[in-house]
Amino acid sequence: MYKTLSYYIYTDAHHAHHAADAHHAHHAAYAHHAHHASDAHHAADAHHAAYAHHAHHAADAHHAADAHHATDAHHAHHAADAHHAHHATDAHHAAAHHEAATHCLRH
């Protein structure tokens, strides 16, 4: 049985139509996946931004704590200096008194 020319033309058109559908579906699928990939990418960016934001505050808190400890250490250092100076002064006065007393006893 011979097929007419119109049958071949119709069949070609039919296949072309399905091929075009498949082609569009393929692009639609790509666009759909790209859209979700893009969403996931932005979500990841937001996640990293949140991390960076928290890390920044954590770093600030860490530096504030460092500054707090440095201040404490600084004050402790001065307090220690004052304490030692006080004892040194006491020792100095005691020595002066001792010398004066010894001097008086000699005369």
mmCIF file of C-alpha atoms in Angstrom:
data_model
loop_
_atom_site.group_PDB
_atom_site.id
_atom_site.type_symbol
_atom_site.label_atom_id
_atom_site.label_comp_id
_atom_site.label_asym_id
_atom_site.label_seq_id
_atom_site.Cartn_x
_atom_site.Cartn_y
_atom_site.Cartn_z
ATOM 1 C CA MET A 1 0.000 0.000 0.000
ATOM 2 C CA TYR A 2 1.443 3.309 -1.090
ATOM 3 C CA LYS A 3 1.101 6.295 1.176
ATOM 4 C CA THR A 4 0.034 9.593 -0.358
ATOM 5 C CA LEU A 5 2.167 12.692 -0.248
ATOM 6 C CA SER A 6 -0.347 14.362 2.052
ATOM 7 C CA TYR A 7 0.116 11.508 4.555
ATOM 8 C CA TYR A 8 3.869 12.157 4.668
ATOM 9 C CA ILE A 9 3.376 15.884 4.993
ATOM 10 C CA TYR A 10 0.849 15.342 7.787
ATOM 11 C CA THR A 11 3.170 12.863 9.554
ATOM 12 C CA ASP A 12 6.126 15.232 9.269
ATOM 13 C CA ALA A 13 4.037 18.070 10.632
ATOM 14 C CA HIS A 14 2.813 15.853 13.440
ATOM 15 C CA HIS A 15 6.377 14.848 14.364
ATOM 16 C CA ALA A 16 7.588 18.422 14.054
ATOM 17 C CA HIS A 17 4.770 19.500 16.353
ATOM 18 C CA HIS A 18 5.775 16.933 18.979
ATOM 19 C CA ALA A 19 9.444 17.779 18.528
ATOM 20 C CA ALA A 20 8.601 21.451 19.107
ATOM 21 C CA ASP A 21 6.572 20.535 22.194
ATOM 22 C CA ALA A 22 9.454 18.455 23.518
ATOM 23 C CA HIS A 23 11.835 21.298 22.772
ATOM 24 C CA HIS A 24 9.653 23.824 24.617
ATOM 25 C CA ALA A 25 9.096 21.418 27.486
ATOM 26 C CA HIS A 26 12.853 20.985 27.708
ATOM 27 C CA HIS A 27 13.373 24.759 27.929
ATOM 28 C CA ALA A 28 10.483 25.127 30.375
ATOM 29 C CA ALA A 29 12.048 22.421 32.553
ATOM 30 C CA TYR A 30 15.396 24.231 32.422
ATOM 31 C CA ALA A 31 13.750 27.523 33.341
ATOM 32 C CA HIS A 32 11.864 25.816 36.174
ATOM 33 C CA HIS A 33 15.021 24.210 37.564
ATOM 34 C CA ALA A 34 17.015 27.398 37.068
ATOM 35 C CA HIS A 35 14.314 29.269 39.002
ATOM 36 C CA HIS A 36 14.535 26.823 41.904
ATOM 37 C CA ALA A 37 18.331 26.792 41.735
ATOM 38 C CA SER A 38 18.234 30.588 41.820
ATOM 39 C CA ASP A 39 15.871 30.504 44.828
ATOM 40 C CA ALA A 40 18.157 28.050 46.589
ATOM 41 C CA HIS A 41 21.130 30.251 45.746
ATOM 42 C CA HIS A 42 19.440 33.339 47.207
ATOM 43 C CA ALA A 43 18.356 31.378 50.255
ATOM 44 C CA ALA A 44 21.977 30.290 50.670
ATOM 45 C CA ASP A 45 23.096 33.919 50.295
ATOM 46 C CA ALA A 46 20.590 35.001 52.935
ATOM 47 C CA HIS A 47 21.821 32.172 55.152
ATOM 48 C CA HIS A 48 25.433 33.318 54.703
ATOM 49 C CA ALA A 49 24.447 36.962 55.215
ATOM 50 C CA ALA A 50 22.756 35.974 58.476
ATOM 51 C CA TYR A 51 25.873 34.074 59.513
ATOM 52 C CA ALA A 52 28.082 37.027 58.597
ATOM 53 C CA HIS A 53 25.748 39.353 60.521
ATOM 54 C CA HIS A 54 25.837 37.160 63.621
ATOM 55 C CA ALA A 55 29.576 36.598 63.252
ATOM 56 C CA HIS A 56 30.040 40.372 63.053
ATOM 57 C CA HIS A 57 28.084 40.874 66.276
ATOM 58 C CA ALA A 58 29.894 37.964 67.895
ATOM 59 C CA ALA A 59 33.200 39.572 66.881
ATOM 60 C CA ASP A 60 32.007 42.901 68.318
ATOM 61 C CA ALA A 61 31.036 41.182 71.556
ATOM 62 C CA HIS A 62 34.398 39.413 71.589
ATOM 63 C CA HIS A 63 36.270 42.698 71.127
ATOM 64 C CA ALA A 64 34.114 44.362 73.764
ATOM 65 C CA ALA A 65 34.998 41.511 76.122
ATOM 66 C CA ASP A 66 38.681 41.940 75.224
ATOM 67 C CA ALA A 67 38.440 45.674 75.885
ATOM 68 C CA HIS A 68 36.692 44.923 79.177
ATOM 69 C CA HIS A 69 39.457 42.523 80.219
ATOM 70 C CA ALA A 70 42.143 44.926 79.016
ATOM 71 C CA THR A 71 40.538 47.684 81.107
ATOM 72 C CA ASP A 72 40.367 45.372 84.112
ATOM 73 C CA ALA A 73 43.996 44.403 83.628
ATOM 74 C CA HIS A 74 44.948 48.064 83.240
ATOM 75 C CA HIS A 75 43.156 49.028 86.452
ATOM 76 C CA ALA A 76 44.581 46.028 88.273
ATOM 77 C CA HIS A 77 48.048 47.036 87.113
ATOM 78 C CA HIS A 78 47.603 50.582 88.426
ATOM 79 C CA ALA A 79 46.081 49.298 91.653
ATOM 80 C CA ALA A 80 49.090 47.019 92.072
ATOM 81 C CA ASP A 81 51.433 49.932 91.359
ATOM 82 C CA ALA A 82 49.631 52.081 93.921
ATOM 83 C CA HIS A 83 49.710 49.206 96.419
ATOM 84 C CA HIS A 84 53.448 48.681 95.923
ATOM 85 C CA ALA A 85 54.128 52.410 96.017
ATOM 86 C CA HIS A 86 52.219 52.565 99.301
ATOM 87 C CA HIS A 87 54.333 49.767 100.787
ATOM 88 C CA ALA A 88 57.511 51.278 99.370
ATOM 89 C CA THR A 89 56.563 54.588 100.997
ATOM 90 C CA ASP A 90 55.873 52.778 104.262
ATOM 91 C CA ALA A 91 59.229 51.035 104.041
ATOM 92 C CA HIS A 92 60.907 54.324 103.223
ATOM 93 C CA HIS A 93 59.305 56.025 106.223
ATOM 94 C CA ALA A 94 60.130 53.109 108.482
ATOM 95 C CA ALA A 95 63.749 53.254 107.358
ATOM 96 C CA ALA A 96 63.868 57.010 107.947
ATOM 97 C CA HIS A 97 62.395 56.575 111.428
ATOM 98 C CA HIS A 98 64.811 53.767 112.178
ATOM 99 C CA GLU A 99 67.743 55.904 111.044
ATOM 100 C CA ALA A 100 66.556 58.860 113.129
ATOM 101 C CA ALA A 101 66.091 56.638 116.176
ATOM 102 C CA THR A 102 69.537 55.088 115.735
ATOM 103 C CA HIS A 103 71.036 58.544 115.265
ATOM 104 C CA CYS A 104 69.350 59.796 118.469
ATOM 105 C CA LEU A 105 70.573 56.784 120.429
ATOM 106 C CA ARG A 106 74.159 57.365 119.281
ATOM 107 C CA HIS A 107 74.106 60.897 120.603
#
